[in-house]
GROMACS .gro file of C-alpha atoms in nm:
model
  256
    1UNK     CA    1   3.997  -2.736   1.124
    2UNK     CA    2   4.290  -2.847   1.318
    3UNK     CA    3   4.430  -3.205   1.225
    4UNK     CA    4   4.417  -3.314   1.566
    5UNK     CA    5   4.058  -3.196   1.644
    6UNK     CA    6   3.968  -3.407   1.325
    7UNK     CA    7   4.112  -3.714   1.437
    8UNK     CA    8   3.977  -3.697   1.757
    9UNK     CA    9   3.626  -3.648   1.624
   10UNK     CA   10   3.681  -3.959   1.408
   11UNK     CA   11   3.816  -4.159   1.704
   12UNK     CA   12   3.477  -4.053   1.907
   13UNK     CA   13   3.254  -4.151   1.604
   14UNK     CA   14   3.409  -4.451   1.584
   15UNK     CA   15   3.366  -4.545   1.981
   16UNK     CA   16   3.000  -4.432   1.939
   17UNK     CA   17   2.921  -4.670   1.656
   18UNK     CA   18   3.111  -4.970   1.772
   19UNK     CA   19   2.906  -5.272   1.784
   20UNK     CA   20   2.601  -5.104   1.606
   21UNK     CA   21   2.405  -5.206   1.305
   22UNK     CA   22   2.532  -5.019   0.987
   23UNK     CA   23   2.266  -4.765   0.879
   24UNK     CA   24   2.128  -4.674   0.543
   25UNK     CA   25   1.973  -4.352   0.403
   26UNK     CA   26   1.695  -4.268   0.209
   27UNK     CA   27   1.783  -4.028  -0.086
   28UNK     CA   28   1.545  -3.747  -0.106
   29UNK     CA   29   1.665  -3.655  -0.449
   30UNK     CA   30   1.816  -3.300  -0.360
   31UNK     CA   31   2.191  -3.406  -0.409
   32UNK     CA   32   2.343  -3.131  -0.181
   33UNK     CA   33   2.100  -3.201   0.111
   34UNK     CA   34   2.149  -3.600   0.088
   35UNK     CA   35   2.539  -3.505   0.093
   36UNK     CA   36   2.495  -3.299   0.389
   37UNK     CA   37   2.303  -3.577   0.549
   38UNK     CA   38   2.564  -3.859   0.475
   39UNK     CA   39   2.334  -4.020   0.178
   40UNK     CA   40   1.988  -3.887   0.281
   41UNK     CA   41   1.741  -3.925   0.568
   42UNK     CA   42   1.837  -4.204   0.814
   43UNK     CA   43   1.698  -4.538   0.795
   44UNK     CA   44   1.749  -4.623   1.156
   45UNK     CA   45   1.740  -4.304   1.336
   46UNK     CA   46   1.517  -3.982   1.391
   47UNK     CA   47   1.545  -3.669   1.193
   48UNK     CA   48   1.404  -3.367   1.360
   49UNK     CA   49   1.215  -3.130   1.187
   50UNK     CA   50   1.158  -2.737   1.345
   51UNK     CA   51   0.954  -2.457   1.209
   52UNK     CA   52   1.139  -2.129   1.163
   53UNK     CA   53   0.857  -1.946   1.277
   54UNK     CA   54   0.506  -2.007   1.407
   55UNK     CA   55   0.348  -1.947   1.066
   56UNK     CA   56   0.610  -2.211   0.903
   57UNK     CA   57   0.467  -2.515   1.128
   58UNK     CA   58   0.270  -2.626   0.805
   59UNK     CA   59   0.550  -2.581   0.609
   60UNK     CA   60   0.753  -2.818   0.804
   61UNK     CA   61   0.465  -3.072   0.803
   62UNK     CA   62   0.416  -3.024   0.419
   63UNK     CA   63   0.805  -3.085   0.361
   64UNK     CA   64   0.775  -3.386   0.608
   65UNK     CA   65   0.498  -3.567   0.394
   66UNK     CA   66   0.706  -3.485   0.092
   67UNK     CA   67   0.983  -3.680   0.244
   68UNK     CA   68   0.763  -3.959   0.332
   69UNK     CA   69   0.613  -3.967  -0.031
   70UNK     CA   70   0.945  -4.091  -0.141
   71UNK     CA   71   0.974  -4.339   0.133
   72UNK     CA   72   0.636  -4.484   0.044
   73UNK     CA   73   0.729  -4.546  -0.310
   74UNK     CA   74   1.071  -4.705  -0.244
   75UNK     CA   75   0.970  -4.894   0.090
   76UNK     CA   76   0.725  -5.170   0.159
   77UNK     CA   77   0.471  -5.123   0.448
   78UNK     CA   78   0.247  -4.823   0.536
   79UNK     CA   79   0.285  -4.495   0.730
   80UNK     CA   80   0.200  -4.432   1.094
   81UNK     CA   81   0.135  -4.089   1.198
   82UNK     CA   82   0.122  -4.044   1.575
   83UNK     CA   83  -0.044  -3.686   1.703
   84UNK     CA   84   0.046  -3.540   2.029
   85UNK     CA   85  -0.345  -3.485   2.134
   86UNK     CA   86  -0.210  -3.222   2.369
   87UNK     CA   87  -0.221  -2.974   2.087
   88UNK     CA   88  -0.566  -3.012   2.046
   89UNK     CA   89  -0.832  -3.165   1.786
   90UNK     CA   90  -0.599  -3.272   1.500
   91UNK     CA   91  -0.229  -3.136   1.468
   92UNK     CA   92  -0.336  -2.836   1.623
   93UNK     CA   93  -0.630  -2.574   1.670
   94UNK     CA   94  -0.458  -2.335   1.423
   95UNK     CA   95  -0.398  -2.537   1.116
   96UNK     CA   96  -0.682  -2.817   1.145
   97UNK     CA   97  -0.669  -3.198   1.050
   98UNK     CA   98  -0.473  -3.368   0.759
   99UNK     CA   99  -0.647  -3.348   0.413
  100UNK     CA  100  -0.654  -3.667   0.183
  101UNK     CA  101  -0.649  -3.489  -0.153
  102UNK     CA  102  -0.359  -3.263  -0.027
  103UNK     CA  103  -0.178  -3.597   0.067
  104UNK     CA  104  -0.271  -3.770  -0.261
  105UNK     CA  105  -0.116  -3.473  -0.459
  106UNK     CA  106   0.204  -3.511  -0.287
  107UNK     CA  107   0.187  -3.895  -0.353
  108UNK     CA  108   0.077  -4.027  -0.025
  109UNK     CA  109  -0.217  -4.256  -0.044
  110UNK     CA  110  -0.419  -4.208   0.249
  111UNK     CA  111  -0.519  -4.607   0.258
  112UNK     CA  112  -0.179  -4.639   0.351
  113UNK     CA  113  -0.162  -4.413   0.664
  114UNK     CA  114  -0.255  -4.547   1.019
  115UNK     CA  115  -0.345  -4.245   1.226
  116UNK     CA  116  -0.277  -4.254   1.596
  117UNK     CA  117  -0.399  -3.979   1.832
  118UNK     CA  118  -0.224  -4.050   2.159
  119UNK     CA  119  -0.457  -3.945   2.445
  120UNK     CA  120  -0.165  -3.818   2.680
  121UNK     CA  121   0.203  -3.718   2.667
  122UNK     CA  122   0.274  -4.050   2.834
  123UNK     CA  123   0.056  -4.233   2.569
  124UNK     CA  124   0.251  -4.040   2.297
  125UNK     CA  125   0.588  -4.117   2.383
  126UNK     CA  126   0.485  -4.491   2.413
  127UNK     CA  127   0.309  -4.531   2.091
  128UNK     CA  128   0.633  -4.373   1.926
  129UNK     CA  129   0.874  -4.603   2.084
  130UNK     CA  130   0.655  -4.900   1.990
  131UNK     CA  131   0.625  -4.794   1.636
  132UNK     CA  132   1.006  -4.704   1.599
  133UNK     CA  133   1.055  -5.071   1.711
  134UNK     CA  134   0.823  -5.204   1.476
  135UNK     CA  135   1.000  -5.418   1.153
  136UNK     CA  136   0.812  -5.333   0.803
  137UNK     CA  137   0.696  -4.989   0.824
  138UNK     CA  138   0.758  -4.738   0.528
  139UNK     CA  139   0.795  -4.445   0.782
  140UNK     CA  140   0.702  -4.293   1.111
  141UNK     CA  141   0.571  -3.943   1.163
  142UNK     CA  142   0.557  -3.773   1.506
  143UNK     CA  143   0.392  -3.444   1.559
  144UNK     CA  144   0.453  -3.324   1.901
  145UNK     CA  145   0.387  -2.964   2.054
  146UNK     CA  146   0.565  -2.789   2.358
  147UNK     CA  147   0.411  -3.015   2.627
  148UNK     CA  148   0.523  -3.361   2.459
  149UNK     CA  149   0.900  -3.289   2.457
  150UNK     CA  150   1.123  -3.600   2.505
  151UNK     CA  151   1.365  -3.621   2.812
  152UNK     CA  152   1.705  -3.733   2.713
  153UNK     CA  153   1.650  -4.095   2.820
  154UNK     CA  154   1.314  -4.108   2.665
  155UNK     CA  155   1.477  -3.995   2.346
  156UNK     CA  156   1.723  -4.230   2.372
  157UNK     CA  157   1.501  -4.511   2.379
  158UNK     CA  158   1.317  -4.399   2.074
  159UNK     CA  159   1.643  -4.366   1.884
  160UNK     CA  160   1.779  -4.693   1.985
  161UNK     CA  161   1.435  -4.883   1.890
  162UNK     CA  162   1.456  -4.705   1.536
  163UNK     CA  163   1.827  -4.830   1.486
  164UNK     CA  164   1.729  -5.187   1.579
  165UNK     CA  165   1.436  -5.179   1.334
  166UNK     CA  166   1.612  -4.981   1.052
  167UNK     CA  167   1.304  -4.725   1.118
  168UNK     CA  168   1.251  -4.396   0.935
  169UNK     CA  169   1.150  -4.176   1.181
  170UNK     CA  170   1.049  -3.787   1.099
  171UNK     CA  171   0.984  -3.587   1.445
  172UNK     CA  172   0.816  -3.261   1.337
  173UNK     CA  173   0.828  -3.043   1.653
  174UNK     CA  174   0.622  -2.749   1.718
  175UNK     CA  175   0.738  -2.415   1.848
  176UNK     CA  176   0.901  -2.417   2.204
  177UNK     CA  177   0.919  -2.801   2.204
  178UNK     CA  178   1.251  -2.923   2.368
  179UNK     CA  179   1.526  -3.063   2.128
  180UNK     CA  180   1.499  -3.432   2.036
  181UNK     CA  181   1.870  -3.466   2.150
  182UNK     CA  182   1.992  -3.785   1.973
  183UNK     CA  183   1.838  -3.705   1.650
  184UNK     CA  184   2.078  -3.788   1.334
  185UNK     CA  185   1.974  -3.433   1.215
  186UNK     CA  186   1.770  -3.114   1.286
  187UNK     CA  187   1.633  -2.942   1.006
  188UNK     CA  188   1.488  -2.605   1.043
  189UNK     CA  189   1.213  -2.537   0.790
  190UNK     CA  190   1.076  -2.225   0.655
  191UNK     CA  191   0.826  -2.159   0.350
  192UNK     CA  192   0.939  -2.015   0.033
  193UNK     CA  193   0.730  -1.841  -0.244
  194UNK     CA  194   0.689  -2.089  -0.502
  195UNK     CA  195   0.766  -2.002  -0.887
  196UNK     CA  196   0.448  -1.920  -1.058
  197UNK     CA  197   0.393  -2.144  -1.374
  198UNK     CA  198   0.344  -1.898  -1.662
  199UNK     CA  199  -0.008  -1.819  -1.851
  200UNK     CA  200  -0.017  -2.027  -2.181
  201UNK     CA  201   0.117  -2.347  -2.050
  202UNK     CA  202  -0.126  -2.645  -1.980
  203UNK     CA  203  -0.160  -2.579  -1.583
  204UNK     CA  204  -0.111  -2.223  -1.533
  205UNK     CA  205  -0.085  -2.103  -1.184
  206UNK     CA  206   0.110  -2.168  -0.858
  207UNK     CA  207   0.427  -2.349  -0.940
  208UNK     CA  208   0.597  -2.652  -0.725
  209UNK     CA  209   0.598  -2.635  -0.338
  210UNK     CA  210   0.917  -2.464  -0.206
  211UNK     CA  211   1.092  -2.446   0.116
  212UNK     CA  212   1.415  -2.297   0.254
  213UNK     CA  213   1.600  -2.551   0.483
  214UNK     CA  214   1.866  -2.519   0.735
  215UNK     CA  215   2.067  -2.793   0.847
  216UNK     CA  216   2.128  -2.689   1.213
  217UNK     CA  217   2.342  -2.992   1.322
  218UNK     CA  218   2.392  -3.352   1.202
  219UNK     CA  219   2.537  -3.640   1.391
  220UNK     CA  220   2.790  -3.713   1.065
  221UNK     CA  221   2.952  -3.367   1.166
  222UNK     CA  222   2.848  -3.179   0.897
  223UNK     CA  223   2.866  -2.799   0.905
  224UNK     CA  224   2.527  -2.605   0.909
  225UNK     CA  225   2.415  -2.507   0.592
  226UNK     CA  226   2.109  -2.365   0.418
  227UNK     CA  227   1.925  -2.509   0.112
  228UNK     CA  228   1.630  -2.393  -0.134
  229UNK     CA  229   1.456  -2.677  -0.218
  230UNK     CA  230   1.142  -2.767  -0.434
  231UNK     CA  231   0.919  -3.086  -0.492
  232UNK     CA  232   0.868  -3.264  -0.827
  233UNK     CA  233   0.498  -3.440  -0.731
  234UNK     CA  234   0.539  -3.669  -1.045
  235UNK     CA  235   0.868  -3.809  -0.942
  236UNK     CA  236   0.850  -3.787  -0.576
  237UNK     CA  237   1.180  -3.601  -0.514
  238UNK     CA  238   1.310  -3.311  -0.394
  239UNK     CA  239   1.549  -3.081  -0.609
  240UNK     CA  240   1.740  -2.752  -0.613
  241UNK     CA  241   1.603  -2.502  -0.834
  242UNK     CA  242   1.831  -2.338  -1.107
  243UNK     CA  243   1.999  -2.034  -0.932
  244UNK     CA  244   2.019  -1.863  -1.296
  245UNK     CA  245   1.651  -1.948  -1.399
  246UNK     CA  246   1.535  -1.596  -1.421
  247UNK     CA  247   1.875  -1.438  -1.609
  248UNK     CA  248   1.819  -1.276  -1.918
  249UNK     CA  249   1.848  -1.475  -2.240
  250UNK     CA  250   2.087  -1.216  -2.411
  251UNK     CA  251   2.424  -1.118  -2.291
  252UNK     CA  252   2.449  -0.762  -2.197
  253UNK     CA  253   2.756  -0.564  -2.330
  254UNK     CA  254   2.873  -0.317  -2.059
  255UNK     CA  255   3.005   0.026  -2.163
  256UNK     CA  256   3.369   0.133  -2.055
   0.00000   0.00000   0.00000
């Protein structure tokens, strides 16, 4: 990148943040993702999460709850989940409602969740803005469909409210939902095959949840990049699996 453009971006970023409170971050545990996000998920801003395809919508919600499990174990207060009722009963007719035992498996205690189902789009926007302005919450999860997209002015109000209360807001968008323009980061999420646990171990079967993330944009100027991540439900942290985990244990000699 040209030095003059780098200097210009630095000046613009200083103007944008002048007079605003210094924001902290919630580390996810995945070092490379945290570095790209400037330290982790923004405490005092909106992180937008969108599925890579229709069949990845459950994966995007699964990943959001994995992040919120970390928040519930590090921050006081409860979790507020705000659903867009225009998607139908529950998060959507195709996927059903939230499942308590599944949330507990991730480390999210259902008794610490306040579930709000907004009756219409206007109510959904108002609930999210009020929740973002509320101090003392561990996190806020907004589930929206194509009909509940925010205008630029509405999204800006939510972002400013989150900055004032240092709120952690994750906006899980359905396909064809208009982008949340002022979001601190936009993550495109796809499901990835998990590594099977070998037979003979204490709990053989499916391995840890796995996703492929693409950081599409970030307000800190990070370049677009992709990550393969897994989740450890014992430590409530994301991590990057070892890329050489399946290599042969013995070195192979190549013939001339």
